[in-house]
Coordinates of C-alpha atoms and ligand atoms in Angstrom, one line a residue:
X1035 CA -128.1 -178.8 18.5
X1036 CA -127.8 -180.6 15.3
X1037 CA -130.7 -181.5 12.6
X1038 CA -130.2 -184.3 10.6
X1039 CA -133.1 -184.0 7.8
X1040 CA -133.5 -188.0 6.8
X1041 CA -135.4 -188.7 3.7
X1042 CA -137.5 -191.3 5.2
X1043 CA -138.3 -193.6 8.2
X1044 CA -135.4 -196.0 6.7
X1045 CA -133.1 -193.5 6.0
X1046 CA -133.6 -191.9 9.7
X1047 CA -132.9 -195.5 11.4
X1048 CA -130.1 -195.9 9.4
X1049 CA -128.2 -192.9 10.1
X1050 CA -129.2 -193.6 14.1
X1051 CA -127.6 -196.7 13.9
X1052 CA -124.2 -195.4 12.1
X1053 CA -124.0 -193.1 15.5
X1054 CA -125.2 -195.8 18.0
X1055 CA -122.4 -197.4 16.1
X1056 CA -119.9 -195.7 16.2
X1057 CA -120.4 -194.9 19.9
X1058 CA -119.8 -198.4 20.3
X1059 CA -117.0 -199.0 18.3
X1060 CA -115.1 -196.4 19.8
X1061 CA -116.2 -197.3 23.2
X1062 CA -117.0 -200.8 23.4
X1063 CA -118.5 -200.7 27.6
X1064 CA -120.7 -197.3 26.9
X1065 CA -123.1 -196.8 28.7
X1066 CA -126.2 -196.8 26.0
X1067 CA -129.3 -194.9 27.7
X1068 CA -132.3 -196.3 25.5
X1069 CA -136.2 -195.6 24.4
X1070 CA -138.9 -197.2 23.6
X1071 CA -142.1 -196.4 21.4
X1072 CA -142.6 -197.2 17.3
X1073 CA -139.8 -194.6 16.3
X1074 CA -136.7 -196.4 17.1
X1075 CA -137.8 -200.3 16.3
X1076 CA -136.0 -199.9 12.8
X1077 CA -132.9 -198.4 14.5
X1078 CA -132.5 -201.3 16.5
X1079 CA -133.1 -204.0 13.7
X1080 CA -130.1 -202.0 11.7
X1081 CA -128.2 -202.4 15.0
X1082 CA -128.9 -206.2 15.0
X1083 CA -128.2 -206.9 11.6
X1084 CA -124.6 -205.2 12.4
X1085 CA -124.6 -207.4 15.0
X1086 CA -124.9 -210.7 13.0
X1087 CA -122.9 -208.7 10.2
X1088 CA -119.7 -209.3 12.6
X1089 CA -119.5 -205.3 13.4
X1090 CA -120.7 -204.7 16.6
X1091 CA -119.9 -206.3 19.8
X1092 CA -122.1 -205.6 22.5
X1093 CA -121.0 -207.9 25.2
X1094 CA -119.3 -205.1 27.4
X1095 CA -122.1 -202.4 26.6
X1096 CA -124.1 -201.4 29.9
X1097 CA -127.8 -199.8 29.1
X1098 CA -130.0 -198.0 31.0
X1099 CA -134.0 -197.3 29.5
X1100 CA -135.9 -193.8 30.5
X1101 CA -138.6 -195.2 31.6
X1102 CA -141.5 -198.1 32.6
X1103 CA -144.6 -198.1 33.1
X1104 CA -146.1 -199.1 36.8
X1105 CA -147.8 -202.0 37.5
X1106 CA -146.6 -204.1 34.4
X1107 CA -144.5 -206.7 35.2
X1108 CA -141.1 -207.6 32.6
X1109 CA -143.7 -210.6 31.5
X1110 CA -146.6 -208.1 30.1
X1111 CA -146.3 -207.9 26.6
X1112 CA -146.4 -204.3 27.0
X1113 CA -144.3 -203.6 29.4
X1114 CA -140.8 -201.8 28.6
X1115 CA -138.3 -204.9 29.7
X1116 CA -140.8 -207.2 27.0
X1117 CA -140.2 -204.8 24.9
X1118 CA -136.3 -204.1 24.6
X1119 CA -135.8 -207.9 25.1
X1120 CA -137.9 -208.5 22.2
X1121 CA -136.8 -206.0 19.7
X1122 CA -133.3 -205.3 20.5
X1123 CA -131.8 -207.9 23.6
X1124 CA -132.5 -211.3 23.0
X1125 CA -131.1 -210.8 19.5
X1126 CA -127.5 -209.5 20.0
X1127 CA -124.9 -210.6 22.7
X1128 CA -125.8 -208.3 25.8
X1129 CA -125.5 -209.9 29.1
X1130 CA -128.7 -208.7 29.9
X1131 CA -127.7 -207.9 33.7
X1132 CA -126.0 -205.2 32.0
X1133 CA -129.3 -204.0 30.9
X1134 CA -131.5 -201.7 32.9
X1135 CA -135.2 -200.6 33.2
X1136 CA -137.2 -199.2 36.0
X1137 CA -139.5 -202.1 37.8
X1138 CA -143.0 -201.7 36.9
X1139 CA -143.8 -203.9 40.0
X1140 CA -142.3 -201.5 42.9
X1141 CA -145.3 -200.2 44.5
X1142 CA -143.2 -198.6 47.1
X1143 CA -142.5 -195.4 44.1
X1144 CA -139.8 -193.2 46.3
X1145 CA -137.9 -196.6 47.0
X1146 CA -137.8 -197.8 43.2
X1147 CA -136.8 -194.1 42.5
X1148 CA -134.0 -193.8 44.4
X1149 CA -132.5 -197.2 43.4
X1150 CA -132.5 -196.5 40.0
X1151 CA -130.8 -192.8 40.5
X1152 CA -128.4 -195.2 41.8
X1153 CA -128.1 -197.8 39.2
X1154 CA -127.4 -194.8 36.9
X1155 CA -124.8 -193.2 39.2
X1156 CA -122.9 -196.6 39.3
X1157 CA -122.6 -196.7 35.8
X1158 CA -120.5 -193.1 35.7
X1159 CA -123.7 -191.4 33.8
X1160 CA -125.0 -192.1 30.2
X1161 CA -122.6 -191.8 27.1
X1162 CA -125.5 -192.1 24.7
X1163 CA -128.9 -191.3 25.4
X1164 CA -131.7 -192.4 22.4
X1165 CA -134.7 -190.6 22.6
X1166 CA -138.2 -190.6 20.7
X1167 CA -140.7 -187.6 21.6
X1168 CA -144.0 -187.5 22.6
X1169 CA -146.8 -185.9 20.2
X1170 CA -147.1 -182.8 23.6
X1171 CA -143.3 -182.8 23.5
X1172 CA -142.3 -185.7 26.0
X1173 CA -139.1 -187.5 26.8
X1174 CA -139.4 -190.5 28.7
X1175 CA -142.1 -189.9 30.4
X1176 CA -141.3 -186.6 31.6
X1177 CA -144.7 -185.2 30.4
X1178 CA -145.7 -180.8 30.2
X1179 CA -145.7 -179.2 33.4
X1180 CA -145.4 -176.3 35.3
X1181 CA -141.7 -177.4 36.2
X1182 CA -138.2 -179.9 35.2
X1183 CA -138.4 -182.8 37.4
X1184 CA -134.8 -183.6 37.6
X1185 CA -134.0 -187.4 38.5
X1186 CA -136.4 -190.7 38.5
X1187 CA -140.0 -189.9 39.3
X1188 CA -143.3 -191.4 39.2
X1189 CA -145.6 -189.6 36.6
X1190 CA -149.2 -189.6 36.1
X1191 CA -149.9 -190.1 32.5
X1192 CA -150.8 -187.5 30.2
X1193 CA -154.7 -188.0 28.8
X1194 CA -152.8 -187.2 25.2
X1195 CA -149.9 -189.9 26.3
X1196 CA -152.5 -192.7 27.4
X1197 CA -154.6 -191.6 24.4
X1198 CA -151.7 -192.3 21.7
X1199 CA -150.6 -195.6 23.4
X1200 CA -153.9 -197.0 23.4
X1201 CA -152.8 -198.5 20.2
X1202 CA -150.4 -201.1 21.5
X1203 CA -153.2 -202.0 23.8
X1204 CA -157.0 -203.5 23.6
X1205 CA -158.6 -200.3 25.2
X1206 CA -157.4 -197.2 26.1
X1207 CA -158.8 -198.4 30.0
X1208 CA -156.0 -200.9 30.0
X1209 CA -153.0 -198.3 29.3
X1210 CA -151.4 -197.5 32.6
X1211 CA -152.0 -194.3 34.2
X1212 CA -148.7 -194.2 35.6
X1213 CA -145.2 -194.6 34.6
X1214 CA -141.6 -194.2 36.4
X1215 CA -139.2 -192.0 34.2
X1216 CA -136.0 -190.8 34.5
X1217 CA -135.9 -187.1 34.7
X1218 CA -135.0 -184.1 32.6
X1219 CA -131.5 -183.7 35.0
X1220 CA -131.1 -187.5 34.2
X1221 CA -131.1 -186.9 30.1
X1222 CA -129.2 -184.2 30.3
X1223 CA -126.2 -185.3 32.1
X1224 CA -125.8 -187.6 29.2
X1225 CA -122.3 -187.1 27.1
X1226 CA -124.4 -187.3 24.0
X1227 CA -128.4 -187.0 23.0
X1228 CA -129.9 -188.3 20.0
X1229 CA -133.4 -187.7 19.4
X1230 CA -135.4 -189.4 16.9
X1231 CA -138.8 -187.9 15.2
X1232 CA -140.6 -189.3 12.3
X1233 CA -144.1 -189.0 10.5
X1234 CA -145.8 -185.6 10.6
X1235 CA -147.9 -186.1 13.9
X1236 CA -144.3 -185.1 15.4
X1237 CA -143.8 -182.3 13.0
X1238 CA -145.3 -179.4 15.4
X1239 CA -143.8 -180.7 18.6
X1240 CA -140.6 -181.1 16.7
X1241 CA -140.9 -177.2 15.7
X1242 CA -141.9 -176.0 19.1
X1243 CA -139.1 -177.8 21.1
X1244 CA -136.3 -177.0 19.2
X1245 CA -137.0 -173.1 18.0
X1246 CA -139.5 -171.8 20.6
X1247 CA -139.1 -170.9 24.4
X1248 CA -137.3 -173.5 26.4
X1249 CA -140.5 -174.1 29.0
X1250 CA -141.4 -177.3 31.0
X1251 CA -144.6 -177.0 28.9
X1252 CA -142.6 -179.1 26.0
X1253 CA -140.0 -181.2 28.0
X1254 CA -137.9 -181.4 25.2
X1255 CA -137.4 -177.9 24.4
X1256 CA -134.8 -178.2 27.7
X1257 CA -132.7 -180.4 24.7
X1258 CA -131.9 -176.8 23.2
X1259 CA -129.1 -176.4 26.2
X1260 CA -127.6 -179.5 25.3
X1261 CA -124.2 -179.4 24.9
X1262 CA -124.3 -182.1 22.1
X1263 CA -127.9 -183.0 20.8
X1264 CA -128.3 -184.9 17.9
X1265 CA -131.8 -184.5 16.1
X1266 CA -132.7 -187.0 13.1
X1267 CA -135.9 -186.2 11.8
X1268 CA -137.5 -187.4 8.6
X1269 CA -139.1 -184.9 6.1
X1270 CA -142.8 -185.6 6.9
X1271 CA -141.4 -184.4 10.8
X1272 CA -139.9 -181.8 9.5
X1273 CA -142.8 -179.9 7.8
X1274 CA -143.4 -177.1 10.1
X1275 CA -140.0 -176.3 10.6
X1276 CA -139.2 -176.0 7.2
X1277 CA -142.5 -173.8 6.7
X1278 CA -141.4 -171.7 9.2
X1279 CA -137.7 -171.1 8.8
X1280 CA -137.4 -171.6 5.5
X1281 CA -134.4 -173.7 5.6
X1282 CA -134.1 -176.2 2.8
X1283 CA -130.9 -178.0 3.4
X1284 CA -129.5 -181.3 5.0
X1285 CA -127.8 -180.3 8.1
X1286 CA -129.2 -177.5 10.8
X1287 CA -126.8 -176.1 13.0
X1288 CA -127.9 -173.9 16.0
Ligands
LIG100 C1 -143.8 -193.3 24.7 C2 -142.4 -193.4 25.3 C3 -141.4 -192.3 24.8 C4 -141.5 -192.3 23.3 C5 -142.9 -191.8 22.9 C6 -143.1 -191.7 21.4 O1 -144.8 -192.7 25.5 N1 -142.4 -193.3 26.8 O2 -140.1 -192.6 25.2 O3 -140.6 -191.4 22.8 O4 -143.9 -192.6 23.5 O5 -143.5 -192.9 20.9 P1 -143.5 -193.2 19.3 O6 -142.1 -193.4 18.9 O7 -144.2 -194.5 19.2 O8 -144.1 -192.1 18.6

C-alpha cells in the first residue's frame, strides 16, 4: 500500500478527488464502489464542483455503496441512499439507476444478500472502491471478528459502531442495530482501494491496520494484501504512525 500524508481535512479531499478523477477520466463507465460517513463529504463536493467546472462527466459511471443500514428506508434522512443522493447524486449527472445501495427495507436478509452479490457481479467488479474506517478498524460495515466474511452479509452493529453514529441521530436507541455490508472478498476484488482517514480518533486504528498483524480483529488490516491500496490520511490521523515509525516524509511505500 501507499500513504498519502495530507496536510489537512481539505487537502486530503482534494487529492481523493484528483484520483476519483482521474479514474473517471480515463474510464468514463467505471464502476465507482462508494462510502459513506463524515470523512468523504468534502471529497464529493470537490467532485461536484469538477462537475459544474465542465471536467467530469458522470453520465456513464455505474456505482455500487458498501453498505446500508436495515430497516431504513431510501426516505429516512439517515439512511445511506438519502445520503449519497443528497451529498453527491442529485448534484451531478448520474442516471441514478446506475447507482447502487443495499435495501434497508429487505427483511428477507439471505435474499437481499444474494441480489446484491449479483448486482456487483453484473457490473464486472469494482474499478474504484472509496473507503472511510471505523474508529475499531471497520470497512463498510464489516466490523472485528473472529473471521473475514467474504461477500454481502447482514451484520449486527458494533456497541463502539452504534455508539459513534449516535451523532447523526437523536439517541443512540434510534441507531440501527443492524446493517447489510458488502464483505471483505467484495472490497478486495476491487481494481483499486482508496481509503480515507482524518482527525486523530482514526490515528490508532490507522496504525494498527496498516503496520500490525493482518487479523479479522481490525477488518482493514486485510487492506495490507491489496494489490493497489491507496491510503490518504491527514496529519492529526497520522500521529501514531509517525510516533511509531518515525517516518517524516510525504509518501509511504510498503
Ligand atoms: C460508518 C460507515 C463506514 C465509515 C465509518 C467511518 O459506520 N459504515 O463506511 O467509513 O462509519 O465514518 P466517519 O467517516 O464518519 O468517521
Amino acid at each position: 500500500m501507499t500513504i498519502y500524508a495530507a496536510k489537512d481535512y481539505l487537502d486530503l479531499s482534494r487529492k481523493a478527488a484528483n484520483i476519483i478523477s482521474a479514474q473517471i477520466t480515463l474510464k468514463r463507465n467505471s464502476v465507482l464502489g462508494l462510502a459513506t460517513g463524515s470523512t468523504p463529504v468534502e471529497t464529493y463536493r470537490q467532485l461536484i464542483e469538477k462537475y459544474r467546472q465542465g471536467d467530469l462527466d458522470f453520465s456513464e459511471i455505474r456505482t455500487i455503496n458498501l453498505d446500508e443500514y436495515k430497516g431504513l428506508s431510501g426516505e429516512h434522512n439517515q439512511s445511506y441512499r438519502y445520503f449519497m443522493n443528497d451529498v453527491l447524486f442529485s448534484h451531478i449527472n448520474i442516471d441514478l439507476k446506475n447507482t447502487n445501495i443495499p435495501d434497508g427495507l429487505e427483511e428477507d436478509s439471505e435474499k437481499e444478500c444474494s441480489r446484491y452479490n449479483q448486482v456487483i457481479r453484473s457490473m464486472g467488479g469494482i474499478d474504484l472502491q472509496l473507503l472511510g474506517i471505523g474508529g475499531n478498524g471497520h470497512i463498510g460495515f464489516n466490523e472485528p471478528s473472529s473471521f473475514f466474511e467474504k461477500e454481502t452479509h447482514l451484520v449486527a452493529l458494533a456497541e463502539h459502531t452504534r455508539k459513534s453514529n449516535a451523532r447523526f441521530f437523536t439517541s443512540v436507541d434510534e441507531v440501527p442495530t443492524h446493517a447489510y455490508t458488502m464483505g471483505i472478498k467484495n472490497i478486495m476484488d476491487a481494481g483499486k482501494v482508496l481509503l480515507l482517514a482524518s482527525g486523530e480518533a482514526k490515528a490508532i486504528t490507522l496504525y494498527d491496520s496498516f503496520f500490525g498483524f493482518v487479523t479479522p480483529e481490525i477488518p482493514a488490516s486485510i487492506l495490507q494484501l491489496h494489490p493497489n491500496c491507496i491510503v490518504i490520511a491527514d496529519e492529526p490521523a497520522l500521529a501514531v504512525i509517525r510516533e511509531k515509525t518515525g517516518w517524516e516524509g510525504a509518501v509511504y511505500d510498503n
